[in-house]
Amino acid sequence: MSVGVLAEPARKRGSDYAQLSKRVNAAGLMARRPGWYTAKIAFTAALFIGGWVAFFIVGNSWWQLLVGVFLAVATTQVAFLGHDAGHRQMFRTRRPSEVTGLIAGNLATGLSYGWWMDKHTRHHANPNHEDEDPDVGAGALVWTQEQALQRRGFGRWLARWQAYLFFPLLTLEGLNLHYASFRALKDTPMRHRRLEAVLLVVHLAVYLGVVFTVLSPGLALLFIAVHQGLWGVYMGCSFAPNHKGMPMLTAEDDLDYLRKQVLTSRNVRGGRVVDFTLGGLNYQIEHHLFPSMPRPNLRKVQPIVREFCTERGIAYEETSLVDSYGQALRHLHEAGNPPR
């Protein structure tokens, strides 16, 4: 997909974002929403704690697999709160944001807050940039044909079939996030390295201790597979619609901040059910333009941003959830099958 076509006319307008920001600030949409977040935190905590209470009540039973499904949803909802805290959507200052992020990330879900902050900040600065965005760097999957051509052996085979294997591979994403969190303790920049390490170890020890104490070994392994596997699928399905299949940028692209964020992002329609399911990430364009905007205000700012983009002739991508996955899978197929 050509950035040049989408951005036509793509004259660099340094003042465009400032003009949009004035409209947004005039509407009061950057103001914090303490009441909303108090209720959201309470509701999410109730889901998460309630899931573990149910785990103890059900005991050593095959019904625990359904509890694992429920906890996968609750764990992802907790991770969404960690995301909001990292962007200072809840609090303006660093300390309460970090405390919330460490509790939601390291302690509750086993996901390093410092690692995620480093990775996610670089993504926001240069979304879909082949060299700068860590989310499109070569890994288990490839995002460009150039990356695919560098693969050999099993890696080349995996790249060729990655569109078909995408959802099955997401069942391993939860384990990958845990592994990456521990690995990041060695060299990823983070403010509270020792505290993060302690919290990750506490999470792992308590999680495994509880599961293997309450359940028989075989059932414990099945519960972990269901819980962690579906958590990975849910996390992957929440982030995949946002940028995959949108234009990829290189060092040759010279776009201002507004266009760089809008042209590489995609919104997902669907109303309040999708708002809840995707944790507000369905308003990806607005989130990238105003990362610290409280989640409930993203729905309100969308008409302002869409109208502004129309005035400036900037393509504004919005589609259904199913079509967003289709676009992402088509991109993976094209990237994994370069011309031979």
mmCIF file of C-alpha atoms in Angstrom:
data_model
loop_
_atom_site.group_PDB
_atom_site.id
_atom_site.type_symbol
_atom_site.label_atom_id
_atom_site.label_comp_id
_atom_site.label_asym_id
_atom_site.label_seq_id
_atom_site.Cartn_x
_atom_site.Cartn_y
_atom_site.Cartn_z
ATOM 1 C CA MET A 1 0.000 0.000 0.000
ATOM 2 C CA SER A 2 1.528 3.306 -1.073
ATOM 3 C CA VAL A 3 1.908 6.043 1.511
ATOM 4 C CA GLY A 4 2.225 8.606 -1.258
ATOM 5 C CA VAL A 5 -1.203 7.766 -2.639
ATOM 6 C CA LEU A 6 -2.878 7.742 0.741
ATOM 7 C CA ALA A 7 -1.363 11.028 1.788
ATOM 8 C CA GLU A 8 -2.108 12.935 -1.406
ATOM 9 C CA PRO A 9 -1.681 15.867 -1.189
ATOM 10 C CA ALA A 10 1.087 15.122 1.296
ATOM 11 C CA ARG A 11 2.667 18.542 1.750
ATOM 12 C CA LYS A 12 4.373 18.707 5.095
ATOM 13 C CA ARG A 13 2.184 20.889 7.306
ATOM 14 C CA GLY A 14 3.926 21.364 10.635
ATOM 15 C CA SER A 15 0.963 23.282 12.027
ATOM 16 C CA ASP A 16 -1.746 20.727 11.225
ATOM 17 C CA TYR A 17 -1.322 18.769 14.449
ATOM 18 C CA ALA A 18 -1.248 21.986 16.464
ATOM 19 C CA GLN A 19 -4.534 23.045 14.893
ATOM 20 C CA LEU A 20 -6.122 19.683 15.633
ATOM 21 C CA SER A 21 -4.829 19.807 19.205
ATOM 22 C CA LYS A 22 -6.490 23.194 19.706
ATOM 23 C CA ARG A 23 -9.863 21.730 18.726
ATOM 24 C CA VAL A 24 -9.379 18.749 21.010
ATOM 25 C CA ASN A 25 -8.289 20.851 23.987
ATOM 26 C CA ALA A 26 -11.141 23.265 23.415
ATOM 27 C CA ALA A 27 -13.515 20.301 23.708
ATOM 28 C CA GLY A 28 -11.950 19.405 27.065
ATOM 29 C CA LEU A 29 -11.093 15.881 25.943
ATOM 30 C CA MET A 30 -7.588 15.760 27.429
ATOM 31 C CA ALA A 31 -9.010 16.146 30.961
ATOM 32 C CA ARG A 32 -8.530 13.177 33.298
ATOM 33 C CA ARG A 33 -11.511 10.915 34.096
ATOM 34 C CA PRO A 34 -10.891 9.785 37.706
ATOM 35 C CA GLY A 35 -14.475 8.656 38.249
ATOM 36 C CA TRP A 36 -14.490 6.482 35.137
ATOM 37 C CA TYR A 37 -11.138 4.901 35.960
ATOM 38 C CA THR A 38 -12.116 4.283 39.589
ATOM 39 C CA ALA A 39 -15.143 2.328 38.387
ATOM 40 C CA LYS A 40 -13.121 0.579 35.661
ATOM 41 C CA ILE A 41 -10.370 -0.496 38.039
ATOM 42 C CA ALA A 42 -12.937 -1.761 40.549
ATOM 43 C CA PHE A 43 -14.822 -3.714 37.884
ATOM 44 C CA THR A 44 -11.660 -5.218 36.375
ATOM 45 C CA ALA A 45 -10.287 -6.134 39.802
ATOM 46 C CA ALA A 46 -13.605 -7.816 40.592
ATOM 47 C CA LEU A 47 -13.353 -9.863 37.384
ATOM 48 C CA PHE A 48 -9.768 -10.868 38.068
ATOM 49 C CA ILE A 49 -10.136 -11.629 41.777
ATOM 50 C CA GLY A 50 -13.515 -13.252 41.187
ATOM 51 C CA GLY A 51 -11.937 -15.560 38.639
ATOM 52 C CA TRP A 52 -9.345 -16.766 41.154
ATOM 53 C CA VAL A 53 -12.000 -17.133 43.862
ATOM 54 C CA ALA A 54 -13.917 -19.351 41.442
ATOM 55 C CA PHE A 55 -10.687 -21.283 40.831
ATOM 56 C CA PHE A 56 -10.453 -22.171 44.529
ATOM 57 C CA ILE A 57 -14.158 -22.963 44.807
ATOM 58 C CA VAL A 58 -14.197 -25.285 41.777
ATOM 59 C CA GLY A 59 -11.134 -27.163 43.022
ATOM 60 C CA ASN A 60 -9.643 -30.162 41.252
ATOM 61 C CA SER A 61 -12.277 -30.413 38.530
ATOM 62 C CA TRP A 62 -12.387 -30.360 34.754
ATOM 63 C CA TRP A 63 -14.623 -27.295 35.121
ATOM 64 C CA GLN A 64 -11.375 -25.443 35.761
ATOM 65 C CA LEU A 65 -10.855 -25.267 32.015
ATOM 66 C CA LEU A 66 -13.837 -22.901 31.811
ATOM 67 C CA VAL A 67 -12.359 -20.911 34.682
ATOM 68 C CA GLY A 68 -9.171 -20.705 32.616
ATOM 69 C CA VAL A 69 -11.142 -19.207 29.735
ATOM 70 C CA PHE A 70 -12.687 -16.612 32.060
ATOM 71 C CA LEU A 71 -9.318 -15.754 33.601
ATOM 72 C CA ALA A 72 -7.773 -15.276 30.154
ATOM 73 C CA VAL A 73 -10.337 -12.541 29.521
ATOM 74 C CA ALA A 74 -9.866 -11.016 32.980
ATOM 75 C CA THR A 75 -6.061 -11.077 32.655
ATOM 76 C CA THR A 76 -6.226 -9.229 29.331
ATOM 77 C CA GLN A 77 -8.526 -6.621 30.836
ATOM 78 C CA VAL A 78 -5.954 -6.085 33.602
ATOM 79 C CA ALA A 79 -3.256 -5.713 30.938
ATOM 80 C CA PHE A 80 -5.366 -3.007 29.255
ATOM 81 C CA LEU A 81 -5.288 -1.044 32.524
ATOM 82 C CA GLY A 82 -1.498 -1.388 32.560
ATOM 83 C CA HIS A 83 -1.455 0.020 29.032
ATOM 84 C CA ASP A 84 -3.532 3.016 30.089
ATOM 85 C CA ALA A 85 -1.309 3.624 33.118
ATOM 86 C CA GLY A 86 1.804 3.523 30.949
ATOM 87 C CA HIS A 87 0.392 6.282 28.763
ATOM 88 C CA ARG A 88 -0.581 8.319 31.847
ATOM 89 C CA GLN A 89 -4.210 8.214 30.848
ATOM 90 C CA MET A 90 -5.207 7.656 34.472
ATOM 91 C CA PHE A 91 -2.802 9.997 36.251
ATOM 92 C CA ARG A 92 -0.755 12.957 35.058
ATOM 93 C CA THR A 93 2.263 12.175 37.210
ATOM 94 C CA ARG A 94 4.770 9.363 36.896
ATOM 95 C CA ARG A 95 4.653 7.755 40.350
ATOM 96 C CA PRO A 96 0.985 6.610 40.490
ATOM 97 C CA SER A 97 1.218 5.596 36.823
ATOM 98 C CA GLU A 98 4.262 3.418 37.528
ATOM 99 C CA VAL A 99 2.712 1.872 40.643
ATOM 100 C CA THR A 100 -0.428 0.963 38.704
ATOM 101 C CA GLY A 101 1.624 -0.343 35.773
ATOM 102 C CA LEU A 102 3.826 -2.511 37.989
ATOM 103 C CA ILE A 103 0.833 -3.999 39.799
ATOM 104 C CA ALA A 104 -1.184 -4.638 36.628
ATOM 105 C CA GLY A 105 1.845 -5.776 34.637
ATOM 106 C CA ASN A 106 4.527 -7.492 36.699
ATOM 107 C CA LEU A 107 2.465 -8.664 39.657
ATOM 108 C CA ALA A 108 -0.956 -9.509 38.189
ATOM 109 C CA THR A 109 -0.106 -10.683 34.675
ATOM 110 C CA GLY A 110 3.630 -11.446 34.741
ATOM 111 C CA LEU A 111 4.374 -8.861 32.059
ATOM 112 C CA SER A 112 7.321 -6.512 32.620
ATOM 113 C CA TYR A 113 6.092 -2.922 32.767
ATOM 114 C CA GLY A 114 9.560 -1.486 32.046
ATOM 115 C CA TRP A 115 10.134 -3.748 29.041
ATOM 116 C CA TRP A 116 6.720 -2.962 27.647
ATOM 117 C CA MET A 117 7.204 0.798 28.189
ATOM 118 C CA ASP A 118 10.509 0.771 26.294
ATOM 119 C CA LYS A 119 9.107 -1.279 23.413
ATOM 120 C CA HIS A 120 5.757 0.486 23.195
ATOM 121 C CA THR A 121 7.256 3.979 23.363
ATOM 122 C CA ARG A 122 9.482 3.204 20.372
ATOM 123 C CA HIS A 123 6.447 1.839 18.524
ATOM 124 C CA HIS A 124 4.436 5.014 19.123
ATOM 125 C CA ALA A 125 7.312 7.216 17.971
ATOM 126 C CA ASN A 126 7.623 5.423 14.616
ATOM 127 C CA PRO A 127 4.632 3.145 13.933
ATOM 128 C CA ASN A 128 5.085 0.616 11.120
ATOM 129 C CA HIS A 129 8.594 1.898 10.397
ATOM 130 C CA GLU A 130 10.703 -0.951 9.033
ATOM 131 C CA ASP A 131 13.808 0.118 10.973
ATOM 132 C CA GLU A 132 12.431 1.898 14.044
ATOM 133 C CA ASP A 133 9.250 0.094 15.126
ATOM 134 C CA PRO A 134 10.045 -3.020 17.234
ATOM 135 C CA ASP A 135 6.552 -4.374 16.542
ATOM 136 C CA VAL A 136 7.419 -4.973 12.885
ATOM 137 C CA GLY A 137 10.931 -6.255 13.397
ATOM 138 C CA ALA A 138 11.678 -9.749 12.162
ATOM 139 C CA GLY A 139 10.797 -12.392 14.741
ATOM 140 C CA ALA A 140 8.669 -15.493 14.545
ATOM 141 C CA LEU A 141 6.759 -13.636 11.809
ATOM 142 C CA VAL A 142 8.012 -11.398 9.028
ATOM 143 C CA TRP A 143 6.350 -8.134 8.059
ATOM 144 C CA THR A 144 8.127 -7.302 4.803
ATOM 145 C CA GLN A 145 9.247 -9.329 1.807
ATOM 146 C CA GLU A 146 12.831 -8.242 2.493
ATOM 147 C CA GLN A 147 12.628 -9.935 5.901
ATOM 148 C CA ALA A 148 11.210 -13.073 4.292
ATOM 149 C CA LEU A 149 14.047 -13.267 1.772
ATOM 150 C CA GLN A 150 16.548 -13.324 4.627
ATOM 151 C CA ARG A 151 15.004 -16.471 6.105
ATOM 152 C CA ARG A 152 16.424 -19.922 5.514
ATOM 153 C CA GLY A 153 15.197 -23.441 6.185
ATOM 154 C CA PHE A 154 12.340 -23.688 8.656
ATOM 155 C CA GLY A 155 12.195 -19.898 8.961
ATOM 156 C CA ARG A 156 11.512 -19.575 5.221
ATOM 157 C CA TRP A 157 8.799 -22.271 5.438
ATOM 158 C CA LEU A 158 7.213 -20.548 8.436
ATOM 159 C CA ALA A 159 7.199 -17.191 6.655
ATOM 160 C CA ARG A 160 5.517 -18.731 3.616
ATOM 161 C CA TRP A 161 2.659 -20.137 5.705
ATOM 162 C CA GLN A 162 2.527 -17.501 8.442
ATOM 163 C CA ALA A 163 -0.875 -16.122 7.429
ATOM 164 C CA TYR A 164 -2.419 -19.556 7.991
ATOM 165 C CA LEU A 165 -0.446 -20.123 11.198
ATOM 166 C CA PHE A 166 -1.027 -16.672 12.706
ATOM 167 C CA PHE A 167 -3.882 -17.545 15.068
ATOM 168 C CA PRO A 168 -2.402 -20.910 16.157
ATOM 169 C CA LEU A 169 0.911 -19.170 16.882
ATOM 170 C CA LEU A 170 -0.871 -16.662 19.106
ATOM 171 C CA THR A 171 -1.501 -19.481 21.585
ATOM 172 C CA LEU A 172 2.243 -19.227 22.348
ATOM 173 C CA GLU A 173 2.225 -15.439 22.694
ATOM 174 C CA GLY A 174 1.439 -15.520 26.406
ATOM 175 C CA LEU A 175 4.504 -17.658 27.120
ATOM 176 C CA ASN A 176 6.541 -15.438 24.813
ATOM 177 C CA LEU A 177 5.508 -12.330 26.774
ATOM 178 C CA HIS A 178 6.597 -13.945 30.039
ATOM 179 C CA TYR A 179 9.905 -15.047 28.533
ATOM 180 C CA ALA A 180 10.562 -11.622 26.999
ATOM 181 C CA SER A 181 9.788 -9.969 30.345
ATOM 182 C CA PHE A 182 12.417 -12.010 32.196
ATOM 183 C CA ARG A 183 14.938 -11.673 29.380
ATOM 184 C CA ALA A 184 14.473 -7.888 29.396
ATOM 185 C CA LEU A 185 15.665 -7.685 32.999
ATOM 186 C CA LYS A 186 19.213 -8.127 31.730
ATOM 187 C CA ASP A 187 19.644 -5.191 29.378
ATOM 188 C CA THR A 188 16.392 -3.307 28.636
ATOM 189 C CA PRO A 189 16.347 0.242 30.077
ATOM 190 C CA MET A 190 13.944 0.345 33.053
ATOM 191 C CA ARG A 191 13.722 2.498 36.152
ATOM 192 C CA HIS A 192 13.015 -0.197 38.746
ATOM 193 C CA ARG A 193 14.905 -3.258 37.554
ATOM 194 C CA ARG A 194 15.217 -5.014 40.924
ATOM 195 C CA LEU A 195 11.606 -4.346 41.888
ATOM 196 C CA GLU A 196 10.430 -5.606 38.510
ATOM 197 C CA ALA A 197 12.479 -8.769 38.924
ATOM 198 C CA VAL A 198 11.042 -9.398 42.398
ATOM 199 C CA LEU A 199 7.462 -8.850 41.234
ATOM 200 C CA LEU A 200 7.896 -11.145 38.226
ATOM 201 C CA VAL A 201 9.329 -13.905 40.427
ATOM 202 C CA VAL A 202 6.511 -13.449 42.961
ATOM 203 C CA HIS A 203 3.925 -13.664 40.171
ATOM 204 C CA LEU A 204 5.460 -16.829 38.733
ATOM 205 C CA ALA A 205 5.917 -18.516 42.113
ATOM 206 C CA VAL A 206 2.397 -17.734 43.345
ATOM 207 C CA TYR A 207 0.776 -18.639 40.020
ATOM 208 C CA LEU A 208 2.502 -22.015 39.687
ATOM 209 C CA GLY A 209 2.220 -22.703 43.410
ATOM 210 C CA VAL A 210 -1.528 -22.111 43.472
ATOM 211 C CA VAL A 211 -2.245 -24.028 40.280
ATOM 212 C CA PHE A 212 -0.204 -27.103 41.183
ATOM 213 C CA THR A 213 -1.462 -27.102 44.792
ATOM 214 C CA VAL A 214 -5.148 -27.023 43.893
ATOM 215 C CA LEU A 215 -5.033 -29.177 40.742
ATOM 216 C CA SER A 216 -3.537 -32.540 39.894
ATOM 217 C CA PRO A 217 -0.378 -32.266 37.747
ATOM 218 C CA GLY A 218 -2.091 -33.184 34.474
ATOM 219 C CA LEU A 219 -5.053 -30.895 35.023
ATOM 220 C CA ALA A 220 -2.729 -28.122 36.176
ATOM 221 C CA LEU A 221 -0.828 -28.289 32.898
ATOM 222 C CA LEU A 222 -4.086 -28.225 30.929
ATOM 223 C CA PHE A 223 -5.338 -25.235 32.930
ATOM 224 C CA ILE A 224 -2.095 -23.346 32.259
ATOM 225 C CA ALA A 225 -2.330 -24.197 28.555
ATOM 226 C CA VAL A 226 -5.893 -22.878 28.346
ATOM 227 C CA HIS A 227 -5.301 -19.777 30.472
ATOM 228 C CA GLN A 228 -1.974 -18.723 28.971
ATOM 229 C CA GLY A 229 -2.868 -19.843 25.456
ATOM 230 C CA LEU A 230 -6.120 -17.895 25.299
ATOM 231 C CA TRP A 231 -4.505 -14.893 27.012
ATOM 232 C CA GLY A 232 -1.959 -14.829 24.206
ATOM 233 C CA VAL A 233 -4.682 -15.144 21.576
ATOM 234 C CA TYR A 234 -6.729 -12.352 23.166
ATOM 235 C CA MET A 235 -3.703 -10.050 23.463
ATOM 236 C CA GLY A 236 -2.651 -10.737 19.881
ATOM 237 C CA CYS A 237 -6.156 -10.269 18.525
ATOM 238 C CA SER A 238 -6.422 -6.949 20.372
ATOM 239 C CA PHE A 239 -3.271 -5.468 18.847
ATOM 240 C CA ALA A 240 -3.227 -7.085 15.377
ATOM 241 C CA PRO A 241 -6.071 -4.977 13.872
ATOM 242 C CA ASN A 242 -4.337 -1.695 14.675
ATOM 243 C CA HIS A 243 -1.456 -1.454 12.186
ATOM 244 C CA LYS A 244 -0.978 -4.757 10.373
ATOM 245 C CA GLY A 245 -1.770 -4.327 6.703
ATOM 246 C CA MET A 246 -1.350 -0.554 6.870
ATOM 247 C CA PRO A 247 1.474 1.239 5.010
ATOM 248 C CA MET A 248 5.018 0.401 6.060
ATOM 249 C CA LEU A 249 7.370 3.370 6.357
ATOM 250 C CA THR A 250 11.074 3.592 5.575
ATOM 251 C CA ALA A 251 13.782 6.201 6.037
ATOM 252 C CA GLU A 252 12.752 7.669 2.665
ATOM 253 C CA ASP A 253 9.293 8.659 3.932
ATOM 254 C CA ASP A 254 9.169 12.224 5.237
ATOM 255 C CA LEU A 255 5.815 12.657 6.950
ATOM 256 C CA ASP A 256 4.795 15.077 9.662
ATOM 257 C CA TYR A 257 3.593 13.705 13.005
ATOM 258 C CA LEU A 258 -0.096 13.854 12.128
ATOM 259 C CA ARG A 259 0.201 11.925 8.870
ATOM 260 C CA LYS A 260 2.729 9.446 10.238
ATOM 261 C CA GLN A 261 0.297 8.426 12.954
ATOM 262 C CA VAL A 262 -2.941 8.485 10.936
ATOM 263 C CA LEU A 263 -1.737 6.776 7.779
ATOM 264 C CA THR A 264 -0.204 3.808 9.611
ATOM 265 C CA SER A 265 -3.157 3.200 11.949
ATOM 266 C CA ARG A 266 -6.581 1.643 11.527
ATOM 267 C CA ASN A 267 -9.745 2.045 13.580
ATOM 268 C CA VAL A 268 -12.220 -0.765 14.207
ATOM 269 C CA ARG A 269 -15.963 -0.142 14.239
ATOM 270 C CA GLY A 270 -18.351 -1.981 16.516
ATOM 271 C CA GLY A 271 -19.742 0.169 19.306
ATOM 272 C CA ARG A 272 -19.336 -0.256 23.042
ATOM 273 C CA VAL A 273 -18.964 -4.036 22.908
ATOM 274 C CA VAL A 274 -15.846 -3.637 20.779
ATOM 275 C CA ASP A 275 -14.734 -0.740 23.004
ATOM 276 C CA PHE A 276 -14.753 -3.108 25.983
ATOM 277 C CA THR A 277 -13.349 -6.112 24.142
ATOM 278 C CA LEU A 278 -10.387 -4.231 22.659
ATOM 279 C CA GLY A 279 -9.804 -1.968 25.628
ATOM 280 C CA GLY A 280 -10.207 1.214 23.569
ATOM 281 C CA LEU A 281 -7.493 0.125 21.137
ATOM 282 C CA ASN A 282 -10.139 0.128 18.412
ATOM 283 C CA TYR A 283 -9.681 3.932 18.353
ATOM 284 C CA GLN A 284 -6.079 3.430 17.306
ATOM 285 C CA ILE A 285 -5.815 6.599 15.209
ATOM 286 C CA GLU A 286 -6.988 8.821 18.046
ATOM 287 C CA HIS A 287 -4.870 6.914 20.571
ATOM 288 C CA HIS A 288 -1.738 7.422 18.498
ATOM 289 C CA LEU A 289 -2.429 11.108 18.013
ATOM 290 C CA PHE A 290 -3.207 11.678 21.704
ATOM 291 C CA PRO A 291 -1.581 8.807 23.680
ATOM 292 C CA SER A 292 -2.335 10.331 27.096
ATOM 293 C CA MET A 293 -6.021 10.907 26.376
ATOM 294 C CA PRO A 294 -8.210 8.906 28.817
ATOM 295 C CA ARG A 295 -9.724 5.836 27.205
ATOM 296 C CA PRO A 296 -13.400 6.918 27.515
ATOM 297 C CA ASN A 297 -12.658 10.160 25.647
ATOM 298 C CA LEU A 298 -11.369 8.398 22.528
ATOM 299 C CA ARG A 299 -14.921 7.706 21.336
ATOM 300 C CA LYS A 300 -15.768 11.389 21.799
ATOM 301 C CA VAL A 301 -12.714 12.729 19.972
ATOM 302 C CA GLN A 302 -13.131 10.432 16.957
ATOM 303 C CA PRO A 303 -15.591 12.684 15.043
ATOM 304 C CA ILE A 304 -13.253 15.656 15.533
ATOM 305 C CA VAL A 305 -10.231 13.775 14.208
ATOM 306 C CA ARG A 306 -12.136 12.229 11.294
ATOM 307 C CA GLU A 307 -13.542 15.597 10.235
ATOM 308 C CA PHE A 308 -10.110 17.210 10.457
ATOM 309 C CA CYS A 309 -8.551 14.477 8.313
ATOM 310 C CA THR A 310 -11.302 14.937 5.719
ATOM 311 C CA GLU A 311 -10.596 18.678 5.614
ATOM 312 C CA ARG A 312 -6.892 18.024 5.039
ATOM 313 C CA GLY A 313 -7.391 15.208 2.506
ATOM 314 C CA ILE A 314 -5.777 12.604 4.762
ATOM 315 C CA ALA A 315 -7.020 9.033 4.381
ATOM 316 C CA TYR A 316 -8.745 7.864 7.558
ATOM 317 C CA GLU A 317 -9.008 4.059 7.741
ATOM 318 C CA GLU A 318 -11.889 2.509 9.641
ATOM 319 C CA THR A 319 -13.305 -0.967 9.149
ATOM 320 C CA SER A 320 -15.010 -3.876 10.890
ATOM 321 C CA LEU A 321 -13.173 -6.200 13.254
ATOM 322 C CA VAL A 322 -13.439 -9.145 10.857
ATOM 323 C CA ASP A 323 -12.156 -7.112 7.898
ATOM 324 C CA SER A 324 -9.270 -5.772 9.986
ATOM 325 C CA TYR A 325 -8.108 -9.348 10.579
ATOM 326 C CA GLY A 326 -8.549 -10.058 6.885
ATOM 327 C CA GLN A 327 -6.322 -7.132 5.960
ATOM 328 C CA ALA A 328 -3.717 -8.204 8.496
ATOM 329 C CA LEU A 329 -3.693 -11.792 7.208
ATOM 330 C CA ARG A 330 -3.418 -10.662 3.588
ATOM 331 C CA HIS A 331 -0.439 -8.522 4.545
ATOM 332 C CA LEU A 332 1.205 -11.478 6.289
ATOM 333 C CA HIS A 333 0.609 -13.662 3.220
ATOM 334 C CA GLU A 334 2.100 -11.104 0.845
ATOM 335 C CA ALA A 335 5.079 -10.434 3.107
ATOM 336 C CA GLY A 336 5.801 -14.126 3.528
ATOM 337 C CA ASN A 337 5.665 -14.923 -0.181
ATOM 338 C CA PRO A 338 8.125 -12.610 -1.941
ATOM 339 C CA PRO A 339 8.585 -12.986 -5.698
ATOM 340 C CA ARG A 340 11.010 -15.823 -6.356
#
